[in-house]
Amino acid sequence: TATPTPTPTPTPSATPFLRIATGLTTGAPSGWSNNEFESVANTFYSSTTTAINNGSTVNPPPQAVSQAQFDGSANITYTIPGLVGGNPYAVRLDFDEQYFTTNGSRVFSVAINGTSVLTNLDLHAIVGSNALYAPSFNTVADGSGNITIVFSVVTNDPVINGIELTVGTIATPTPTPTPRSEERRVGK
């Protein structure tokens, strides 16, 4: 019997029309805007000089974006306005764990336009410290032309390094069955 193995969601190949360096209030790299669109009562920006490992990420953000992150001391909400209501968009979220060095220390969930896209996300468990995790998701702008992204606290504060928005959708792969090796026992 084959066990399905999830295939990672590919990154959109089109150039994003909006890139938000969420951890920067000034000095965003070319093609990126400084942090905007978020609403949270208490905010904290943190950064590192340690190089962030981009792994095999296609079109990773510049190191300046990866090295700076927005850390909400509560749930974080980003509302991106001015889009065409009902039109499809691809949202890429750029994350890395800069502070914690053990699994389970920072866990949070993410919803886009009310749909859960990441539940109990533990960045350290997925990629370790100072390594990029950049999943992409399809969504549709609401009737008012907004995309709302909510990062919800589970354990400690949610973080985000960058948000990238592309017009259109990305292919959503179907899990591919992977054959399971079965142990055969030989009788005496």
CSV table of C-alpha atoms in Angstrom, one decimal:
chain,number,residue,atom,x,y,z
A,1,THR,CA,0.0,0.0,0.0
A,2,ALA,CA,1.3,3.5,-0.9
A,3,THR,CA,1.3,6.3,1.7
A,4,PRO,CA,0.7,9.8,0.3
A,5,THR,CA,3.6,12.2,0.7
A,6,PRO,CA,2.7,15.9,0.5
A,7,THR,CA,4.5,17.7,-2.2
A,8,PRO,CA,5.7,21.2,-1.3
A,9,THR,CA,3.7,24.1,-2.9
A,10,PRO,CA,5.8,25.7,-5.6
A,11,THR,CA,6.6,29.3,-5.5
A,12,PRO,CA,4.9,31.5,-8.2
A,13,SER,CA,7.2,32.2,-11.1
A,14,ALA,CA,5.6,35.6,-11.9
A,15,THR,CA,7.2,38.6,-10.3
A,16,PRO,CA,5.3,39.8,-7.2
A,17,PHE,CA,3.7,43.2,-7.6
A,18,LEU,CA,3.8,43.9,-3.8
A,19,ARG,CA,6.6,42.9,-1.5
A,20,ILE,CA,6.5,44.0,2.2
A,21,ALA,CA,9.6,43.8,4.3
A,22,THR,CA,7.6,43.3,7.5
A,23,GLY,CA,10.6,43.7,9.8
A,24,LEU,CA,11.8,47.0,8.4
A,25,THR,CA,10.3,50.4,9.2
A,26,THR,CA,12.9,52.2,7.0
A,27,GLY,CA,15.5,51.2,4.4
A,28,ALA,CA,13.7,48.4,2.6
A,29,PRO,CA,15.7,46.9,-0.3
A,30,SER,CA,14.8,47.9,-3.9
A,31,GLY,CA,11.5,46.4,-4.9
A,32,TRP,CA,10.3,46.0,-1.3
A,33,SER,CA,8.2,48.4,0.8
A,34,ASN,CA,8.7,49.0,4.5
A,35,ASN,CA,6.3,47.5,7.0
A,36,GLU,CA,2.8,48.7,6.4
A,37,PHE,CA,-0.8,47.3,6.5
A,38,GLU,CA,-0.4,45.6,9.9
A,39,SER,CA,-2.6,46.3,13.0
A,40,VAL,CA,-1.5,45.0,16.3
A,41,ALA,CA,-1.4,46.8,19.7
A,42,ASN,CA,2.2,46.0,20.7
A,43,THR,CA,4.9,45.5,18.1
A,44,PHE,CA,8.5,44.5,18.2
A,45,TYR,CA,11.1,44.5,15.5
A,46,SER,CA,14.1,42.3,15.7
A,47,SER,CA,17.0,41.6,13.5
A,48,THR,CA,20.2,39.5,13.2
A,49,THR,CA,23.5,39.9,11.4
A,50,THR,CA,23.6,36.1,10.9
A,51,ALA,CA,23.2,35.0,7.3
A,52,ILE,CA,19.8,33.3,6.8
A,53,ASN,CA,20.0,30.0,4.9
A,54,ASN,CA,17.7,30.2,1.9
A,55,GLY,CA,18.0,26.5,1.1
A,56,SER,CA,16.4,25.7,-2.2
A,57,THR,CA,13.9,28.6,-2.1
A,58,VAL,CA,13.2,30.0,-5.5
A,59,ASN,CA,13.7,33.8,-5.7
A,60,PRO,CA,14.4,34.2,-1.9
A,61,PRO,CA,14.1,37.6,-0.4
A,62,PRO,CA,17.2,39.7,0.1
A,63,GLN,CA,19.1,39.0,3.3
A,64,ALA,CA,18.0,42.4,4.6
A,65,VAL,CA,14.4,41.2,4.5
A,66,SER,CA,15.3,37.7,5.9
A,67,GLN,CA,17.4,39.2,8.7
A,68,ALA,CA,14.7,41.5,10.0
A,69,GLN,CA,11.3,40.4,11.4
A,70,PHE,CA,8.1,41.7,12.8
A,71,ASP,CA,7.2,40.1,16.1
A,72,GLY,CA,3.8,40.9,17.4
A,73,SER,CA,3.3,40.5,21.2
A,74,ALA,CA,-0.2,39.4,20.3
A,75,ASN,CA,-2.0,38.3,17.2
A,76,ILE,CA,-0.9,40.1,14.0
A,77,THR,CA,-3.3,41.2,11.3
A,78,TYR,CA,-2.3,42.5,7.9
A,79,THR,CA,-5.0,43.9,5.6
A,80,ILE,CA,-3.8,44.6,2.1
A,81,PRO,CA,-6.2,46.9,0.4
A,82,GLY,CA,-6.7,48.2,-3.2
A,83,LEU,CA,-6.9,44.9,-4.9
A,84,VAL,CA,-9.6,43.8,-7.4
A,85,GLY,CA,-12.4,42.0,-5.5
A,86,GLY,CA,-13.0,38.5,-6.6
A,87,ASN,CA,-9.6,38.2,-8.4
A,88,PRO,CA,-7.1,35.4,-7.5
A,89,TYR,CA,-3.8,36.1,-6.0
A,90,ALA,CA,-0.9,34.1,-4.7
A,91,VAL,CA,0.5,35.0,-1.3
A,92,ARG,CA,4.0,34.0,-0.2
A,93,LEU,CA,5.0,34.3,3.4
A,94,ASP,CA,8.7,34.6,4.3
A,95,PHE,CA,9.6,33.3,7.8
A,96,ASP,CA,12.7,32.3,9.7
A,97,GLU,CA,13.3,31.6,13.4
A,98,GLN,CA,15.9,33.9,14.8
A,99,TYR,CA,15.4,33.7,18.5
A,100,PHE,CA,14.4,30.2,19.7
A,101,THR,CA,16.7,27.2,19.3
A,102,THR,CA,14.3,24.4,20.3
A,103,ASN,CA,11.2,22.9,18.8
A,104,GLY,CA,7.9,24.0,20.3
A,105,SER,CA,9.2,27.3,21.7
A,106,ARG,CA,7.3,29.4,19.1
A,107,VAL,CA,4.1,28.0,17.6
A,108,PHE,CA,1.5,30.0,15.8
A,109,SER,CA,-1.2,29.6,13.1
A,110,VAL,CA,-2.0,31.6,10.0
A,111,ALA,CA,-5.2,32.3,8.2
A,112,ILE,CA,-5.7,34.2,4.9
A,113,ASN,CA,-9.2,35.7,4.3
A,114,GLY,CA,-10.5,33.5,7.1
A,115,THR,CA,-9.2,30.3,5.7
A,116,SER,CA,-6.6,28.4,7.8
A,117,VAL,CA,-3.4,27.9,5.8
A,118,LEU,CA,-0.9,27.0,8.5
A,119,THR,CA,-1.9,25.4,11.8
A,120,ASN,CA,0.5,25.2,14.7
A,121,LEU,CA,3.4,26.3,12.7
A,122,ASP,CA,6.7,25.6,14.5
A,123,LEU,CA,9.5,27.2,12.3
A,124,HIS,CA,12.3,25.6,14.3
A,125,ALA,CA,10.8,22.1,13.9
A,126,ILE,CA,10.5,22.6,10.1
A,127,VAL,CA,13.8,24.4,9.2
A,128,GLY,CA,15.7,25.0,12.4
A,129,SER,CA,17.2,28.4,13.3
A,130,ASN,CA,18.2,31.1,10.8
A,131,ALA,CA,16.7,29.3,7.8
A,132,LEU,CA,14.1,30.5,5.4
A,133,TYR,CA,10.6,28.9,5.2
A,134,ALA,CA,8.6,30.5,2.4
A,135,PRO,CA,5.2,28.7,1.7
A,136,SER,CA,2.8,30.1,-0.9
A,137,PHE,CA,-1.0,30.0,-0.9
A,138,ASN,CA,-3.8,30.8,-3.3
A,139,THR,CA,-6.5,33.2,-2.3
A,140,VAL,CA,-9.1,35.6,-3.7
A,141,ALA,CA,-9.5,39.2,-2.7
A,142,ASP,CA,-12.7,39.8,-0.8
A,143,GLY,CA,-15.6,41.9,-2.2
A,144,SER,CA,-13.9,45.1,-0.9
A,145,GLY,CA,-10.6,44.3,-2.7
A,146,ASN,CA,-8.7,43.2,0.5
A,147,ILE,CA,-6.6,40.3,1.5
A,148,THR,CA,-6.4,39.8,5.3
A,149,ILE,CA,-3.7,37.7,6.8
A,150,VAL,CA,-4.0,36.8,10.5
A,151,PHE,CA,-1.1,35.3,12.5
A,152,SER,CA,-2.5,33.8,15.8
A,153,VAL,CA,-0.5,33.1,18.9
A,154,VAL,CA,-0.3,29.5,20.1
A,155,THR,CA,3.0,29.5,22.0
A,156,ASN,CA,4.9,32.8,22.2
A,157,ASP,CA,4.6,35.5,19.6
A,158,PRO,CA,4.1,35.0,15.8
A,159,VAL,CA,6.8,36.4,13.5
A,160,ILE,CA,6.9,37.3,9.8
A,161,ASN,CA,9.8,38.5,7.7
A,162,GLY,CA,8.1,39.2,4.4
A,163,ILE,CA,4.9,39.1,2.5
A,164,GLU,CA,4.8,38.8,-1.3
A,165,LEU,CA,1.7,39.1,-3.5
A,166,THR,CA,1.4,37.9,-7.1
A,167,VAL,CA,-1.6,38.3,-9.4
A,168,GLY,CA,-3.0,34.9,-10.3
A,169,THR,CA,-2.7,31.5,-8.7
A,170,ILE,CA,0.0,28.9,-8.3
A,171,ALA,CA,-0.4,25.2,-9.1
A,172,THR,CA,-1.5,23.2,-6.1
A,173,PRO,CA,0.1,19.8,-6.4
A,174,THR,CA,-1.7,16.6,-5.6
A,175,PRO,CA,0.1,14.4,-3.0
A,176,THR,CA,2.1,11.7,-4.7
A,177,PRO,CA,1.8,8.2,-3.3
A,178,THR,CA,5.2,7.0,-2.2
A,179,PRO,CA,5.7,3.2,-2.0
A,180,ARG,CA,6.2,1.9,1.5
A,181,SER,CA,9.0,-0.6,2.0
A,182,GLU,CA,7.4,-3.6,3.7
A,183,GLU,CA,9.4,-6.0,5.8
A,184,ARG,CA,9.0,-9.6,4.7
A,185,ARG,CA,9.5,-12.3,7.2
A,186,VAL,CA,10.8,-15.6,6.1
A,187,GLY,CA,9.5,-18.6,8.1
A,188,LYS,CA,11.7,-21.3,9.5
